[in-house]
Amino acid sequence: MESKGNIIVTGGAGFIGSHTVVELIEEGYNPIIIDDFRNSEKFILDRLQEITGVKIIAYNFDCANQEKLQEVFEKHKPSGVIHFAADKAVGESVANPLKYYQNNLGSLVVILDTCIKNNVTNFVFSSSCTVYVEPEETPVKETTAMGYTASPYGYTKQVCERICQDTAYANPELKITLLRYFNPIGAHSSGLIGELPIGVPNNLVPYITQTAVGLREELTVHGNDYDTTDGTCIRDYIHVVDLANAHVKAIEAAKNSKEAVVIYNVGTGVGSTVLDVIQAFEKVNNLKLNYKIGPRREGDAVTVYANNEKVVSGLGWKPKFSLEDAMQHAWNWQQKLK
């Protein structure tokens, strides 16, 4: 298969980035990873080669380093960029906001500037449904108003989107796609790549798998008295491979786009409760999870899930994997980590 071109993937050894690298290769692209491995592990590069059969080019540096970034652009002449690289822990961002403003905003400014200087016109940005904060409507549409976010992390996503929009409107040749993810879960079906949280997981599914494997004593469900079907919070859990595929679709669609900026919610369009996720894990893996009901957690929205009609029609994308698929794949990955 003739290559469709080089795509720079910043943060390409991370959870979503690594799965996107696989999808890019399967669709005929040549991904070039830039990652400083602050939130990822170098062994993932070997795993990517094992999955794809391709030795992937990877650079180890901070993508805010414009001099090194320029060297990579000059050498590989990318046709597009997918920008994942960012710090992403809500709690850490509250404790160390300057780190988040410097890294998340600074790296974006540098990489957009480098794209413009090198006539790279196809840019996909990794955003998040956290930009909506406590949405006034459910399911959440792309037009749903953003709210005030209490965390610097969430605010950096809002500001990064504005930086992307301002830059695209000032540079008409630049086409930017903003993908607002909901809750990525699961792992590659091979079990070779998956989510690698640093320290105690912030997300539900790695906490479930770590509890099941014995790394955590028990899982606490934060509240069961919400106005939902079973009293627990509702979220939109999307398989990471489906999410990765949306990035490839976005790269493809931008080639013929007439719009400077396109925004898509990327979710399943289905809300699942915390207990739905736990029960799916128990069912598909035939085991019982040690969990308890605890008090509500301050700041948790009750119900957040996507209206995904725009991404389905605009990118010709749709999720292929079920919640049970994701829980089986996540458990397979966790067991292989032992």
XYZ file of C-alpha atoms in Angstrom:
338
model
C 0.000 0.000 0.000
C 1.312 3.422 -0.970
C 1.697 5.707 2.041
C -0.927 8.421 2.447
C 1.719 10.622 4.047
C 3.513 11.351 7.295
C 1.436 12.372 10.313
C 3.144 13.778 13.398
C 1.557 12.425 16.575
C 2.581 14.321 19.701
C 2.110 12.221 22.827
C 2.008 9.205 20.532
C 3.166 6.763 23.229
C 0.283 7.690 25.536
C -3.059 5.935 25.987
C -5.060 7.472 23.147
C -1.999 8.418 21.102
C -0.630 4.875 20.888
C -3.959 3.457 19.736
C -4.214 6.232 17.141
C -0.752 5.315 15.831
C -2.038 1.781 15.202
C -5.143 3.072 13.415
C -3.073 5.442 11.266
C -0.834 2.598 10.117
C -3.838 0.383 9.352
C -5.258 3.196 7.186
C -2.019 3.642 5.223
C -0.420 6.592 7.024
C 3.111 6.823 8.386
C 2.963 8.153 11.974
C 5.922 10.037 13.453
C 5.781 10.029 17.258
C 7.040 12.920 19.394
C 6.841 12.131 23.122
C 8.955 13.068 26.132
C 7.604 10.043 28.077
C 6.561 12.064 31.120
C 3.173 10.316 31.041
C 4.072 7.188 29.076
C 6.561 4.337 28.882
C 9.160 3.585 26.213
C 8.248 -0.115 26.034
C 5.027 0.976 24.294
C 7.109 1.639 21.158
C 8.124 -2.022 21.042
C 4.508 -3.049 21.579
C 3.383 -0.838 18.697
C 5.901 -2.533 16.438
C 4.674 -5.938 17.614
C 1.054 -5.025 16.807
C 1.676 -3.361 13.452
C 4.802 -5.077 12.151
C 6.175 -1.608 11.446
C 9.205 0.010 13.076
C 7.773 3.375 14.029
C 9.873 6.534 14.002
C 9.798 8.153 17.434
C 11.507 11.206 18.928
C 12.062 11.741 22.638
C 11.682 15.437 23.407
C 9.164 17.989 24.655
C 7.132 19.230 21.678
C 7.370 22.760 23.110
C 11.013 22.674 21.930
C 10.580 24.588 18.677
C 14.111 24.027 17.405
C 13.838 20.227 17.621
C 10.285 20.333 16.344
C 11.398 22.274 13.285
C 14.077 19.673 12.575
C 11.450 16.907 12.587
C 9.138 18.898 10.306
C 11.978 19.587 7.861
C 13.082 15.961 7.815
C 9.688 14.262 7.517
C 7.548 16.925 5.800
C 4.287 15.886 7.502
C 0.936 16.325 5.805
C -0.816 16.619 9.163
C -0.446 16.771 12.938
C -2.478 15.131 15.718
C -1.710 16.887 18.983
C -2.248 14.780 22.117
C 0.693 15.915 24.239
C -0.564 17.555 27.455
C -0.647 17.147 31.201
C -4.058 15.782 32.156
C -4.541 15.201 35.909
C -7.271 17.432 37.337
C -5.969 17.262 40.919
C -2.388 17.993 39.933
C -3.520 20.959 37.865
C -5.148 22.484 40.953
C -1.953 21.953 42.970
C 0.393 23.105 40.202
C -1.522 25.347 37.779
C 1.538 27.027 36.247
C 2.830 23.656 35.035
C -0.452 23.136 33.178
C -0.605 26.610 31.685
C 3.018 26.451 30.593
C 2.876 22.958 29.112
C -0.634 22.656 27.705
C -0.893 26.167 26.288
C 2.799 26.647 25.474
C 3.217 23.421 23.540
C 0.110 24.130 21.475
C 1.347 27.610 20.537
C 4.724 26.221 19.478
C 3.331 23.402 17.393
C 0.740 25.570 15.642
C 3.436 28.125 14.846
C 5.625 25.361 13.430
C 2.738 24.066 11.310
C 2.208 27.527 9.807
C 5.910 28.025 9.078
C 6.060 24.655 7.314
C 2.763 24.925 5.421
C 1.182 22.020 7.304
C -2.538 22.682 6.988
C -4.201 19.675 8.644
C -4.316 19.811 12.452
C -6.335 17.685 14.889
C -6.525 18.770 18.522
C -7.232 16.501 21.470
C -9.929 18.293 23.460
C -12.340 17.008 26.082
C -15.943 17.059 27.231
C -14.594 18.766 30.377
C -15.035 22.026 28.430
C -18.787 21.701 29.094
C -18.323 21.427 32.900
C -21.897 20.864 34.242
C -23.876 20.834 30.998
C -27.365 22.315 31.021
C -28.601 19.795 28.458
C -28.147 16.077 27.951
C -27.171 14.580 25.604
C -24.450 17.193 25.098
C -24.256 18.884 21.687
C -21.311 20.738 20.191
C -23.368 23.911 20.662
C -23.900 23.279 24.384
C -22.516 26.229 26.348
C -19.185 25.896 28.107
C -19.268 26.637 31.799
C -16.821 27.831 34.409
C -14.298 25.091 35.068
C -12.822 24.902 38.555
C -9.698 23.031 37.417
C -6.784 24.554 35.524
C -6.716 21.386 33.400
C -10.273 21.943 32.202
C -9.590 25.614 31.587
C -6.519 24.807 29.475
C -8.772 22.764 27.161
C -11.126 25.722 26.799
C -8.262 28.136 26.128
C -6.524 25.712 23.746
C -9.707 25.509 21.697
C -9.795 29.310 21.507
C -6.120 29.385 20.470
C -6.896 26.880 17.701
C -9.915 28.869 16.497
C -8.103 32.219 16.505
C -5.121 30.716 14.672
C -7.273 29.053 12.014
C -9.238 32.218 11.305
C -5.999 34.204 10.976
C -4.510 31.557 8.651
C -7.235 30.515 6.185
C -5.199 27.685 4.708
C -5.109 25.930 8.111
C -7.880 23.402 8.787
C -8.320 22.472 12.453
C -10.490 19.720 13.906
C -11.325 19.843 17.620
C -12.318 16.445 19.016
C -14.073 16.623 22.375
C -13.703 13.186 23.932
C -16.027 11.739 26.475
C -14.667 8.870 28.650
C -12.077 6.724 26.837
C -11.807 3.170 28.172
C -10.623 -0.275 27.098
C -7.412 -1.309 25.368
C -6.194 -2.829 22.133
C -7.638 -6.321 21.670
C -4.099 -7.758 21.686
C -3.604 -6.613 25.281
C -0.249 -5.113 24.269
C -1.202 -1.447 24.753
C -3.689 0.193 27.103
C -4.133 2.791 29.828
C -1.103 3.288 32.102
C -2.092 5.621 34.950
C 0.698 7.039 37.082
C 0.071 6.313 40.764
C -3.522 5.938 41.968
C -5.866 6.011 38.954
C -8.197 8.987 38.540
C -10.430 7.155 36.077
C -12.997 4.473 36.871
C -11.933 1.610 34.604
C -8.231 1.362 35.557
C -9.339 1.537 39.202
C -11.683 -1.379 38.503
C -8.989 -3.468 36.828
C -6.382 -2.659 39.485
C -8.857 -3.658 42.199
C -9.661 -6.895 40.398
C -5.985 -7.790 40.015
C -5.238 -6.984 43.678
C -3.296 -3.723 43.349
C -6.122 -1.836 45.102
C -7.996 -3.153 48.126
C -11.416 -2.012 46.981
C -13.242 0.393 44.700
C -15.416 3.158 46.134
C -18.505 4.194 44.181
C -19.032 7.864 44.958
C -22.726 8.128 45.740
C -25.764 6.010 44.871
C -28.493 8.550 45.581
C -28.408 10.553 42.349
C -31.498 10.893 40.158
C -30.481 8.122 37.756
C -31.669 4.582 37.050
C -29.562 3.058 39.849
C -28.498 6.167 41.779
C -24.946 6.359 40.377
C -23.529 8.938 37.961
C -23.929 8.529 34.210
C -21.106 8.984 31.709
C -20.398 8.177 28.071
C -17.711 5.470 27.929
C -16.078 5.117 24.519
C -13.656 2.373 23.518
C -10.212 3.845 22.919
C -9.877 2.119 19.530
C -13.115 3.738 18.356
C -11.830 7.081 19.606
C -8.497 6.535 17.842
C -10.308 5.778 14.603
C -12.120 9.127 14.847
C -8.744 10.892 14.622
C -7.932 9.133 11.366
C -11.369 10.042 10.009
C -10.734 13.660 11.043
C -7.410 13.743 9.162
C -9.168 12.359 6.067
C -12.139 14.737 6.237
C -10.034 17.874 6.685
C -8.460 17.391 3.261
C -11.726 18.473 1.640
C -13.079 20.726 4.374
C -14.244 24.235 3.528
C -14.396 25.224 7.214
C -11.494 26.671 9.193
C -12.503 24.874 12.397
C -14.770 21.874 12.887
C -15.804 20.638 16.347
C -17.003 17.119 17.072
C -18.144 15.398 20.232
C -16.690 11.881 20.167
C -18.770 9.544 22.293
C -21.078 6.582 21.926
C -24.225 8.623 22.437
C -25.195 6.248 25.249
C -25.004 6.994 28.949
C -23.890 4.238 31.338
C -23.986 4.386 35.119
C -21.016 3.514 37.306
C -22.801 0.323 38.339
C -23.456 -0.514 34.669
C -19.695 -0.417 34.100
C -18.937 -2.542 37.167
C -21.596 -5.107 36.245
C -20.358 -5.276 32.627
C -16.838 -5.939 33.935
C -18.062 -8.682 36.286
C -20.229 -10.315 33.625
C -17.806 -10.421 30.723
C -14.832 -11.484 32.848
C -16.784 -13.839 35.125
C -15.573 -12.440 38.450
C -16.789 -10.403 41.409
C -15.336 -6.989 42.136
C -14.699 -5.753 45.669
C -16.489 -2.407 45.813
C -18.463 -0.302 48.284
C -20.771 2.680 48.122
C -19.256 5.863 49.532
C -20.404 9.471 49.841
C -20.861 11.737 46.860
C -17.729 13.382 45.511
C -17.766 17.158 45.320
C -17.987 18.525 41.799
C -19.283 15.376 40.091
C -21.874 16.091 37.411
C -24.845 13.711 37.572
C -25.293 12.926 33.875
C -22.960 13.646 30.950
C -23.160 11.839 27.630
C -22.737 12.852 24.022
C -25.060 13.662 21.214
C -22.827 12.158 18.517
C -24.999 12.841 15.472
C -22.549 15.410 14.085
C -19.476 13.153 14.185
C -21.444 10.233 12.739
C -22.684 12.302 9.792
C -19.648 14.585 9.409
C -16.889 11.977 9.571
C -18.780 8.840 8.586
C -17.655 7.455 11.939
C -19.486 5.231 14.365
C -18.407 3.227 17.414
C -17.889 -0.486 16.810
C -17.129 -1.728 20.325
C -19.566 -2.269 23.192
C -19.097 -1.503 26.881
C -18.547 -5.226 27.476
C -15.890 -5.344 24.742
C -14.080 -2.479 26.436
C -14.200 -4.147 29.855
C -12.890 -7.415 28.453
C -10.042 -5.668 26.635
C -9.152 -3.552 29.687
C -8.945 -6.672 31.867
C -6.837 -8.494 29.270
C -4.405 -5.543 29.262
C -4.285 -5.369 33.081
C -3.528 -9.079 33.402
C -0.665 -8.853 30.908
C 0.840 -6.013 32.960
C 1.330 -8.268 35.991
